[in-house]
Amino acid sequence: MELKKVLIISPYFPPINAADMHRVRTSLSYFAAQGWEAQVVTVDVAYTDMVQDELLLQSIPVEIKVHKVKALNKRWTGKLGLGSLALRSLWYYKKYLDQLLKAEHFDLIYFSTTQFPVCVLGAHWKKKFNVPYVIDMQDPWHSEYYQDKPKNQRPAKYWFSYRLNKYLEPLALKNVSGLISVSADYITGLKQRYPQIKDVPSAVITFGLFDKDAEIALANQNKFPKLLSPGFINIVYAGRGGADMHKAITPLFSALAEGLKNNQEVFNRFRFHFIGTSYAASGQGKPTILPLAQQFAVEGLVTEITDRISYYHTLTTLQQADALFIAGSDDAKYTASKIYPYLMMKKPLLAIFNPASSAIGILKDFGINTAYSYTDIKSQQVNGFLTELANGTLSVPQLSAAAINEHSAETKTLKQCRLFDEALAYHLK
C-alpha cells in the first residue's frame, strides 16, 4: 500500500525542549503504520533560545526526514520588540515550502504548534498547490481570557499579541480542512466564531503516554543535577506557573498552613518544588507561586525555580520525587497534557483542577482517586494525602490497563490519522 504523505509544521522540534512539539515527537513512530509518511519542517536550533535536550533526539525514528528553515536573528529583531519565533520564521517557511511543494507531492499539511502565526501560510499553500491543511489547537490562539484581567496578570506584549491574533486567526481558520484540539471547548468556540467551518472534520485528541521517555530518563538519570532536598519528603510540580493557577494551588497551601499549625513536626518534613514555572529566558522569570506561598506563610516549605529545565531532567526529577502534584488553570478550557509524564512515574499523585477540566476525568479513568476540583476539595483531603505520605501508608496508584491503551501515543496517533483521512476526503468532495 502506498503511503499518503503529511508535511508537519513544527517550529520547535528536538533537541529544543518546548511543550508544543511533544505531540509530533511522540507520534512519529506510529504514522507509517496508519498509512501516512511524515516529514517535519522545523526552525534550525541556531535561531532559537529555548532550553535544549539532546536526549530528545533518541526518541525520533531515524527514518523521519526533518527539513530546517532559517529565521530572523532575535538579537536584532528583539530590539524592535519582535521575539516570536513564528513571526521571525514566517517568510523563511513560505520561501522554503513554496520550493518543496513545487518539487514534491504532499497530500496534507499539518500545523502542530502553538507558534500560531505560521498557520496563516496554510491558506497560501492550499491556494497555490491545492494541498489541504489541518491545525492542531493545543492552546487557544485568539482569546478573550485576559481582557478583564489586571495588566500585571497579562502576558508580556499582550496589547500587540491580542490584536495580531485577532487579525491572523480568521485568515488561517476560514480555509482549514480539519481541526484537532486537546479541548472540545476550543473547537466549539472556533466553529461558533467562524460558521463557514462548522462542517469541517474535527477531533479532540489529548497528548499520549510515550513509555520510551521514561526509559530514556532512567538510563540517563546520573547526567542531571539533583534539585530535591535530601532528608525531606519531596513533592514536585513541573510546568508553568501564573496567576491563573492560584485557585488550584490555594487549597494545597491552605492545607499546609493548617498542618503546620496542628502538626508542625510532620508538616515541616515536606518540601514542595515548583520547577520551570516561567517561559522567560533563563534568569529572567518572575516567581508566581512563591508569592502565593508567602500569603499563607508556608514559603519555608516551598521552592520555586522559574527557569525551565530540560525534558529528561524534568522526568528524572519526577522519578526522584516522593510524590507528585499537578495544578490546573482557572480557565475551564485548559487541559493539562502534562498529566501523562506524571502518570508514567507511577508515584502518589495529588491533582487539583478547574471543575470543568477534562483532566480530572482522565485521571480518574486511570484509577487516580486523588484528583479533585478546586471548588470541591477539602483541607482534610489534602492533609490526609500528606499524612499518609509521611506515614508511608499511601499506596502507589495501579493504573488501568484499558486507560493506558486508550491514552497511549500509539492510539492518539491512530486518531490523528483518521482525522487526516477525513480532512482529505472533505477537501476532495
Tab-separated table of C-alpha atoms in Angstrom:
chain	number	residue	atom	x	y	z
A	1	MET	CA	0.000	0.000	0.000
A	2	GLU	CA	1.382	3.391	-0.978
A	3	LEU	CA	1.566	5.764	1.953
A	4	LYS	CA	-0.061	9.168	1.863
A	5	LYS	CA	2.321	11.981	2.737
A	6	VAL	CA	1.871	14.535	5.504
A	7	LEU	CA	4.156	17.533	5.945
A	8	ILE	CA	4.250	18.582	9.597
A	9	ILE	CA	4.952	22.198	10.529
A	10	SER	CA	6.551	22.321	13.986
A	11	PRO	CA	8.805	25.375	14.504
A	12	TYR	CA	10.109	23.870	17.743
A	13	PHE	CA	11.451	20.331	17.466
A	14	PRO	CA	14.120	18.220	19.210
A	15	PRO	CA	16.608	18.943	20.583
A	16	ILE	CA	14.557	22.019	21.572
A	17	ASN	CA	12.607	21.318	24.749
A	18	ALA	CA	9.260	23.029	24.066
A	19	ALA	CA	5.891	21.755	25.251
A	20	ASP	CA	4.166	22.195	21.894
A	21	MET	CA	6.378	19.792	19.935
A	22	HIS	CA	5.681	16.712	22.075
A	23	ARG	CA	2.577	15.632	20.163
A	24	VAL	CA	4.589	15.423	16.951
A	25	ARG	CA	7.618	13.868	18.636
A	26	THR	CA	5.662	11.060	20.288
A	27	SER	CA	3.570	10.379	17.169
A	28	LEU	CA	6.337	9.991	14.600
A	29	SER	CA	6.938	6.330	15.459
A	30	TYR	CA	3.358	5.387	14.516
A	31	PHE	CA	2.298	7.394	11.442
A	32	ALA	CA	3.519	4.871	8.860
A	33	ALA	CA	1.532	2.009	10.414
A	34	GLN	CA	-1.593	4.115	9.887
A	35	GLY	CA	-0.871	4.791	6.210
A	36	TRP	CA	0.920	8.138	6.442
A	37	GLU	CA	4.536	9.023	5.717
A	38	ALA	CA	5.508	12.020	7.838
A	39	GLN	CA	8.133	14.665	7.204
A	40	VAL	CA	8.775	17.586	9.551
A	41	VAL	CA	9.684	21.201	8.815
A	42	THR	CA	11.194	22.987	11.794
A	43	VAL	CA	13.304	26.050	12.527
A	44	ASP	CA	17.040	25.454	12.838
A	45	VAL	CA	18.048	25.461	16.511
A	46	ALA	CA	20.566	28.229	15.779
A	47	TYR	CA	17.647	30.667	15.612
A	48	THR	CA	16.002	29.709	18.918
A	49	ASP	CA	16.877	30.421	22.532
A	50	MET	CA	14.864	27.657	24.200
A	51	VAL	CA	16.344	25.018	26.512
A	52	GLN	CA	17.807	22.099	24.566
A	53	ASP	CA	17.845	18.433	25.487
A	54	GLU	CA	19.941	16.302	23.138
A	55	LEU	CA	18.358	13.142	24.590
A	56	LEU	CA	15.099	14.091	22.856
A	57	LEU	CA	16.735	13.074	19.585
A	58	GLN	CA	16.832	9.469	20.808
A	59	SER	CA	13.029	9.377	20.607
A	60	ILE	CA	12.900	10.378	16.915
A	61	PRO	CA	12.849	7.477	14.399
A	62	VAL	CA	15.948	7.637	12.211
A	63	GLU	CA	13.915	7.342	9.002
A	64	ILE	CA	11.991	10.581	9.598
A	65	LYS	CA	13.090	13.348	7.246
A	66	VAL	CA	13.454	16.699	9.008
A	67	HIS	CA	13.669	19.919	6.986
A	68	LYS	CA	15.134	23.028	8.631
A	69	VAL	CA	14.365	26.658	7.847
A	70	LYS	CA	16.011	29.859	8.988
A	71	ALA	CA	14.552	32.734	10.987
A	72	LEU	CA	15.405	36.356	11.588
A	73	ASN	CA	18.016	36.723	14.294
A	74	LYS	CA	16.378	37.523	17.626
A	75	ARG	CA	19.347	39.642	18.681
A	76	TRP	CA	18.281	42.145	16.035
A	77	THR	CA	14.505	41.729	15.999
A	78	GLY	CA	14.437	41.818	19.798
A	79	LYS	CA	15.479	45.470	19.631
A	80	LEU	CA	12.187	46.078	17.838
A	81	GLY	CA	10.254	44.030	20.386
A	82	LEU	CA	9.846	41.116	17.962
A	83	GLY	CA	10.837	37.865	19.682
A	84	SER	CA	8.180	35.458	18.390
A	85	LEU	CA	9.718	32.517	16.555
A	86	ALA	CA	6.598	32.247	14.386
A	87	LEU	CA	6.933	35.810	13.111
A	88	ARG	CA	10.702	35.584	12.741
A	89	SER	CA	10.458	32.405	10.655
A	90	LEU	CA	7.288	33.176	8.656
A	91	TRP	CA	8.964	34.410	5.475
A	92	TYR	CA	11.513	31.571	5.538
A	93	TYR	CA	8.765	28.972	5.919
A	94	LYS	CA	6.947	30.431	2.932
A	95	LYS	CA	10.062	30.537	0.781
A	96	TYR	CA	11.223	27.002	1.668
A	97	LEU	CA	7.842	25.283	1.344
A	98	ASP	CA	6.982	27.073	-1.882
A	99	GLN	CA	10.028	25.322	-3.341
A	100	LEU	CA	9.419	21.995	-1.580
A	101	LEU	CA	5.752	21.748	-2.572
A	102	LYS	CA	6.626	22.628	-6.158
A	103	ALA	CA	9.178	19.805	-6.273
A	104	GLU	CA	7.420	17.120	-4.206
A	105	HIS	CA	3.812	15.994	-3.747
A	106	PHE	CA	2.216	16.015	-0.279
A	107	ASP	CA	-1.354	15.028	0.474
A	108	LEU	CA	-1.718	17.147	3.618
A	109	ILE	CA	-0.026	19.841	5.695
A	110	TYR	CA	-0.351	19.529	9.479
A	111	PHE	CA	0.328	22.501	11.747
A	112	SER	CA	1.068	21.188	15.238
A	113	THR	CA	2.424	24.109	17.221
A	114	THR	CA	1.463	26.975	19.481
A	115	GLN	CA	3.507	29.290	17.262
A	116	PHE	CA	0.176	30.013	15.613
A	117	PRO	CA	1.061	32.828	13.164
A	118	VAL	CA	2.771	30.293	10.868
A	119	CYS	CA	-0.669	28.726	10.330
A	120	VAL	CA	-1.696	31.607	8.063
A	121	LEU	CA	0.564	30.049	5.423
A	122	GLY	CA	-1.825	27.101	5.172
A	123	ALA	CA	-4.297	29.179	3.174
A	124	HIS	CA	-1.486	30.308	0.843
A	125	TRP	CA	-0.269	26.752	0.161
A	126	LYS	CA	-3.811	25.470	-0.263
A	127	LYS	CA	-4.496	28.112	-2.899
A	128	LYS	CA	-1.133	27.791	-4.646
A	129	PHE	CA	-0.665	23.999	-4.540
A	130	ASN	CA	-4.169	22.678	-3.704
A	131	VAL	CA	-2.839	20.973	-0.557
A	132	PRO	CA	-5.325	20.877	2.352
A	133	TYR	CA	-4.193	21.597	5.891
A	134	VAL	CA	-5.098	20.637	9.434
A	135	ILE	CA	-4.432	22.810	12.507
A	136	ASP	CA	-3.754	21.362	15.951
A	137	MET	CA	-5.157	23.799	18.533
A	138	GLN	CA	-3.076	22.831	21.560
A	139	ASP	CA	-3.951	26.155	23.193
A	140	PRO	CA	-6.354	28.947	22.294
A	141	TRP	CA	-4.994	31.207	19.571
A	142	HIS	CA	-7.138	34.345	19.762
A	143	SER	CA	-8.641	34.531	23.238
A	144	GLU	CA	-10.653	36.998	25.311
A	145	TYR	CA	-9.444	35.372	28.544
A	146	TYR	CA	-7.145	38.199	29.656
A	147	GLN	CA	-9.359	41.088	28.572
A	148	ASP	CA	-10.882	41.529	32.036
A	149	LYS	CA	-7.667	40.706	33.909
A	150	PRO	CA	-5.400	43.288	35.579
A	151	LYS	CA	-2.436	44.369	33.500
A	152	ASN	CA	0.002	42.673	35.866
A	153	GLN	CA	-1.657	39.309	35.120
A	154	ARG	CA	-1.480	39.684	31.357
A	155	PRO	CA	1.333	38.141	29.297
A	156	ALA	CA	4.150	40.319	28.055
A	157	LYS	CA	3.271	42.378	24.961
A	158	TYR	CA	-0.378	41.473	25.383
A	159	TRP	CA	-1.667	44.607	23.621
A	160	PHE	CA	0.180	43.671	20.437
A	161	SER	CA	-0.406	39.901	20.519
A	162	TYR	CA	-4.147	40.268	21.224
A	163	ARG	CA	-4.649	42.413	18.130
A	164	LEU	CA	-2.327	40.369	15.949
A	165	ASN	CA	-4.052	37.099	16.908
A	166	LYS	CA	-7.493	38.597	16.331
A	167	TYR	CA	-6.410	39.501	12.793
A	168	LEU	CA	-4.459	36.359	11.877
A	169	GLU	CA	-6.715	33.636	13.291
A	170	PRO	CA	-9.551	34.064	10.757
A	171	LEU	CA	-7.065	34.120	7.873
A	172	ALA	CA	-5.893	30.640	8.875
A	173	LEU	CA	-9.155	29.119	10.070
A	174	LYS	CA	-11.514	30.030	7.232
A	175	ASN	CA	-9.764	27.715	4.761
A	176	VAL	CA	-8.829	24.876	7.108
A	177	SER	CA	-9.783	21.296	6.162
A	178	GLY	CA	-9.536	19.771	9.633
A	179	LEU	CA	-9.103	20.655	13.291
A	180	ILE	CA	-7.512	18.766	16.168
A	181	SER	CA	-7.598	20.067	19.728
A	182	VAL	CA	-6.858	18.981	23.267
A	183	SER	CA	-10.178	20.528	24.337
A	184	ALA	CA	-13.683	20.269	22.887
A	185	ASP	CA	-14.287	23.857	24.031
A	186	TYR	CA	-11.547	25.133	21.714
A	187	ILE	CA	-13.187	23.546	18.676
A	188	THR	CA	-16.697	24.608	19.692
A	189	GLY	CA	-15.530	28.187	20.126
A	190	LEU	CA	-13.832	28.273	16.723
A	191	LYS	CA	-16.841	26.843	14.882
A	192	GLN	CA	-19.100	29.382	16.567
A	193	ARG	CA	-16.729	32.210	15.651
A	194	TYR	CA	-16.373	31.041	12.035
A	195	PRO	CA	-19.652	29.454	10.834
A	196	GLN	CA	-18.102	28.594	7.474
A	197	ILE	CA	-16.053	25.819	9.142
A	198	LYS	CA	-18.944	24.269	11.098
A	199	ASP	CA	-18.792	21.115	8.921
A	200	VAL	CA	-15.002	20.809	8.891
A	201	PRO	CA	-13.854	17.437	10.346
A	202	SER	CA	-12.583	17.820	13.898
A	203	ALA	CA	-11.366	15.629	16.743
A	204	VAL	CA	-10.488	16.103	20.401
A	205	ILE	CA	-7.175	14.333	20.926
A	206	THR	CA	-5.035	14.870	24.007
A	207	PHE	CA	-1.315	14.080	24.093
A	208	GLY	CA	-0.393	10.450	24.662
A	209	LEU	CA	1.632	8.279	27.012
A	210	PHE	CA	5.018	7.516	25.484
A	211	ASP	CA	6.764	4.847	27.547
A	212	LYS	CA	10.074	5.277	25.755
A	213	ASP	CA	10.532	8.619	27.523
A	214	ALA	CA	10.602	7.024	30.964
A	215	GLU	CA	13.197	4.525	29.697
A	216	ILE	CA	15.429	7.299	28.305
A	217	ALA	CA	15.163	9.311	31.513
A	218	LEU	CA	16.004	6.332	33.719
A	219	ALA	CA	19.011	5.368	31.597
A	220	ASN	CA	20.428	8.903	31.810
A	221	GLN	CA	19.451	9.951	35.324
A	222	ASN	CA	23.028	10.434	36.506
A	223	LYS	CA	23.653	13.150	33.892
A	224	PHE	CA	21.443	15.705	35.648
A	225	PRO	CA	21.969	17.766	38.818
A	226	LYS	CA	19.664	16.816	41.675
A	227	LEU	CA	17.163	19.536	42.563
A	228	LEU	CA	15.367	17.993	45.532
A	229	SER	CA	16.033	18.315	49.270
A	230	PRO	CA	17.807	15.333	50.908
A	231	GLY	CA	16.272	14.238	54.188
A	232	PHE	CA	12.835	15.674	53.397
A	233	ILE	CA	9.667	14.354	51.760
A	234	ASN	CA	9.840	15.896	48.291
A	235	ILE	CA	6.721	16.676	46.267
A	236	VAL	CA	7.228	18.030	42.747
A	237	TYR	CA	5.232	20.076	40.272
A	238	ALA	CA	6.932	20.700	36.919
A	239	GLY	CA	5.345	23.130	34.498
A	240	ARG	CA	4.322	26.701	34.038
A	241	GLY	CA	3.036	28.867	36.837
A	242	GLY	CA	0.933	32.009	36.664
A	243	ALA	CA	-1.898	33.699	38.497
A	244	ASP	CA	-4.428	31.511	36.688
A	245	MET	CA	-3.035	28.538	38.646
A	246	HIS	CA	-3.644	30.125	42.053
A	247	LYS	CA	-7.163	28.765	42.525
A	248	ALA	CA	-5.807	25.220	42.154
A	249	ILE	CA	-2.762	25.785	44.362
A	250	THR	CA	-4.580	27.700	47.110
A	251	PRO	CA	-6.211	24.550	48.615
A	252	LEU	CA	-2.757	22.991	48.913
A	253	PHE	CA	-1.159	25.986	50.620
A	254	SER	CA	-4.199	26.481	52.842
A	255	ALA	CA	-3.963	22.865	53.991
A	256	LEU	CA	-0.215	23.249	54.559
A	257	ALA	CA	-0.808	26.276	56.761
A	258	GLU	CA	-3.355	24.305	58.768
A	259	GLY	CA	-0.998	21.326	59.004
A	260	LEU	CA	1.874	23.474	60.256
A	261	LYS	CA	-0.400	24.856	62.934
A	262	ASN	CA	-1.750	21.500	64.120
A	263	ASN	CA	1.050	19.044	63.350
A	264	GLN	CA	4.230	21.025	62.869
A	265	GLU	CA	6.624	18.120	63.359
A	266	VAL	CA	5.145	16.147	60.455
A	267	PHE	CA	4.469	19.018	58.072
A	268	ASN	CA	7.932	20.515	58.439
A	269	ARG	CA	9.205	17.339	56.788
A	270	PHE	CA	7.655	18.332	53.450
A	271	ARG	CA	9.332	20.263	50.670
A	272	PHE	CA	7.318	21.344	47.642
A	273	HIS	CA	9.201	22.097	44.436
A	274	PHE	CA	7.637	24.111	41.608
A	275	ILE	CA	10.016	23.803	38.669
A	276	GLY	CA	10.104	25.591	35.323
A	277	THR	CA	7.271	27.985	36.123
A	278	SER	CA	8.197	30.734	33.630
A	279	TYR	CA	8.632	30.864	29.863
A	280	ALA	CA	11.017	33.808	30.222
A	281	ALA	CA	14.664	33.475	29.285
A	282	SER	CA	16.889	31.820	31.879
A	283	GLY	CA	17.356	34.027	34.923
A	284	GLN	CA	14.625	36.481	33.892
A	285	GLY	CA	11.492	34.697	35.119
A	286	LYS	CA	9.381	36.239	37.887
A	287	PRO	CA	8.084	33.915	40.630
A	288	THR	CA	4.313	33.437	40.562
A	289	ILE	CA	3.958	30.573	43.072
A	290	LEU	CA	6.228	31.709	45.900
A	291	PRO	CA	4.278	34.960	46.473
A	292	LEU	CA	1.144	32.850	46.994
A	293	ALA	CA	3.026	30.641	49.454
A	294	GLN	CA	4.068	33.774	51.339
A	295	GLN	CA	0.420	34.816	51.668
A	296	PHE	CA	-0.206	31.562	53.582
A	297	ALA	CA	3.101	31.755	55.498
A	298	VAL	CA	4.265	28.405	54.075
A	299	GLU	CA	7.151	29.769	51.983
A	300	GLY	CA	9.610	27.789	54.112
A	301	LEU	CA	8.213	24.592	52.597
A	302	VAL	CA	8.141	25.862	49.011
A	303	THR	CA	10.861	26.264	46.390
A	304	GLU	CA	10.096	27.853	43.032
A	305	ILE	CA	12.556	27.521	40.164
A	306	THR	CA	11.333	29.767	37.368
A	307	ASP	CA	13.916	28.587	34.817
A	308	ARG	CA	12.873	25.767	32.529
A	309	ILE	CA	14.928	22.598	32.729
A	310	SER	CA	15.374	20.007	30.004
A	311	TYR	CA	12.620	17.478	29.365
A	312	TYR	CA	14.505	14.424	30.603
A	313	HIS	CA	15.866	16.367	33.569
A	314	THR	CA	12.214	17.030	34.388
A	315	LEU	CA	11.312	13.348	34.070
A	316	THR	CA	14.310	12.340	36.161
A	317	THR	CA	13.267	14.803	38.881
A	318	LEU	CA	9.724	13.413	38.837
A	319	GLN	CA	11.196	9.915	39.188
A	320	GLN	CA	13.232	11.042	42.212
A	321	ALA	CA	10.259	12.658	43.980
A	322	ASP	CA	8.335	11.000	46.797
A	323	ALA	CA	5.035	12.252	45.371
A	324	LEU	CA	3.780	14.495	42.587
A	325	PHE	CA	1.438	17.477	42.423
A	326	ILE	CA	-0.405	18.831	39.377
A	327	ALA	CA	-2.301	22.125	39.303
A	328	GLY	CA	-4.584	23.340	36.538
A	329	SER	CA	-5.650	26.747	35.276
A	330	ASP	CA	-8.810	28.567	36.287
A	331	ASP	CA	-9.614	28.681	32.560
A	332	ALA	CA	-12.261	25.984	32.072
A	333	LYS	CA	-10.935	25.255	28.582
A	334	TYR	CA	-7.466	24.375	29.860
A	335	THR	CA	-6.455	20.734	29.574
A	336	ALA	CA	-3.124	19.778	31.099
A	337	SER	CA	-1.407	17.456	28.632
A	338	LYS	CA	1.453	17.240	31.113
A	339	ILE	CA	-0.530	14.720	33.164
A	340	TYR	CA	0.848	11.843	31.067
A	341	PRO	CA	4.514	12.161	32.120
A	342	TYR	CA	3.294	12.257	35.728
A	343	LEU	CA	1.317	9.062	35.224
A	344	MET	CA	4.354	7.321	33.741
A	345	MET	CA	6.163	7.784	37.051
A	346	LYS	CA	3.629	5.640	38.985
A	347	LYS	CA	4.049	7.833	42.070
A	348	PRO	CA	1.454	9.030	44.599
A	349	LEU	CA	-0.255	11.915	42.834
A	350	LEU	CA	-2.367	14.830	44.049
A	351	ALA	CA	-4.107	16.833	41.298
A	352	ILE	CA	-6.322	19.913	41.559
A	353	PHE	CA	-8.095	21.377	38.515
A	354	ASN	CA	-10.935	23.591	37.401
A	355	PRO	CA	-14.137	21.536	37.865
A	356	ALA	CA	-14.764	21.712	34.110
A	357	SER	CA	-11.312	20.418	33.138
A	358	SER	CA	-11.253	17.106	31.300
A	359	ALA	CA	-8.034	16.256	33.161
A	360	ILE	CA	-9.999	15.168	36.244
A	361	GLY	CA	-11.960	12.579	34.270
A	362	ILE	CA	-8.846	11.333	32.505
A	363	LEU	CA	-7.019	10.847	35.800
A	364	LYS	CA	-9.976	9.003	37.296
A	365	ASP	CA	-10.067	6.758	34.195
A	366	PHE	CA	-6.516	5.758	35.073
A	367	GLY	CA	-7.570	4.931	38.628
A	368	ILE	CA	-6.233	8.069	40.326
A	369	ASN	CA	-8.666	8.788	43.158
A	370	THR	CA	-6.793	11.845	44.427
A	371	ALA	CA	-7.780	14.172	41.556
A	372	TYR	CA	-10.083	16.988	42.672
A	373	SER	CA	-11.674	20.212	41.514
A	374	TYR	CA	-10.669	23.320	43.416
A	375	THR	CA	-14.323	24.032	44.165
A	376	ASP	CA	-14.858	20.716	45.965
A	377	ILE	CA	-11.582	19.747	47.589
A	378	LYS	CA	-11.430	19.917	51.392
A	379	SER	CA	-8.410	20.571	53.629
A	380	GLN	CA	-8.798	17.152	55.214
A	381	GLN	CA	-8.391	15.504	51.803
A	382	VAL	CA	-5.095	17.292	51.207
A	383	ASN	CA	-3.950	16.690	54.766
A	384	GLY	CA	-4.987	13.054	54.563
A	385	PHE	CA	-2.887	12.606	51.413
A	386	LEU	CA	0.129	14.269	53.045
A	387	THR	CA	-0.223	12.464	56.370
A	388	GLU	CA	-0.421	9.059	54.689
A	389	LEU	CA	2.578	10.004	52.566
A	390	ALA	CA	4.543	10.939	55.684
A	391	ASN	CA	3.497	7.716	57.420
A	392	GLY	CA	4.427	5.577	54.436
A	393	THR	CA	0.889	4.232	54.106
A	394	LEU	CA	-0.037	5.996	50.850
A	395	SER	CA	-0.366	3.364	48.156
A	396	VAL	CA	1.175	3.707	44.709
A	397	PRO	CA	-1.624	4.007	42.129
A	398	GLN	CA	-2.314	0.941	39.993
A	399	LEU	CA	-3.036	2.329	36.561
A	400	SER	CA	-5.879	0.919	34.494
A	401	ALA	CA	-4.587	-1.163	31.567
A	402	ALA	CA	-7.553	-0.063	29.446
A	403	ALA	CA	-6.770	3.597	30.142
A	404	ILE	CA	-3.082	3.094	29.334
A	405	ASN	CA	-4.061	1.681	25.945
A	406	GLU	CA	-6.680	4.357	25.270
A	407	HIS	CA	-4.284	7.180	26.130
A	408	SER	CA	-1.108	5.774	24.594
A	409	ALA	CA	0.770	7.799	21.983
A	410	GLU	CA	0.093	4.997	19.501
A	411	THR	CA	-3.687	5.244	19.965
A	412	LYS	CA	-3.554	9.053	19.817
A	413	THR	CA	-1.627	8.836	16.548
A	414	LEU	CA	-4.236	6.500	15.089
A	415	LYS	CA	-6.888	9.123	15.916
A	416	GLN	CA	-4.819	11.853	14.274
A	417	CYS	CA	-4.500	9.775	11.105
A	418	ARG	CA	-8.249	9.099	10.992
A	419	LEU	CA	-8.777	12.852	11.158
A	420	PHE	CA	-6.214	13.303	8.356
A	421	ASP	CA	-8.231	10.877	6.219
A	422	GLU	CA	-11.451	12.763	6.953
A	423	ALA	CA	-9.820	16.122	6.186
A	424	LEU	CA	-8.519	14.811	2.874
A	425	ALA	CA	-11.982	13.499	1.937
A	426	TYR	CA	-13.541	16.828	2.965
A	427	HIS	CA	-11.084	18.699	0.736
A	428	LEU	CA	-11.714	16.437	-2.256
A	429	LYS	CA	-15.509	16.375	-2.119
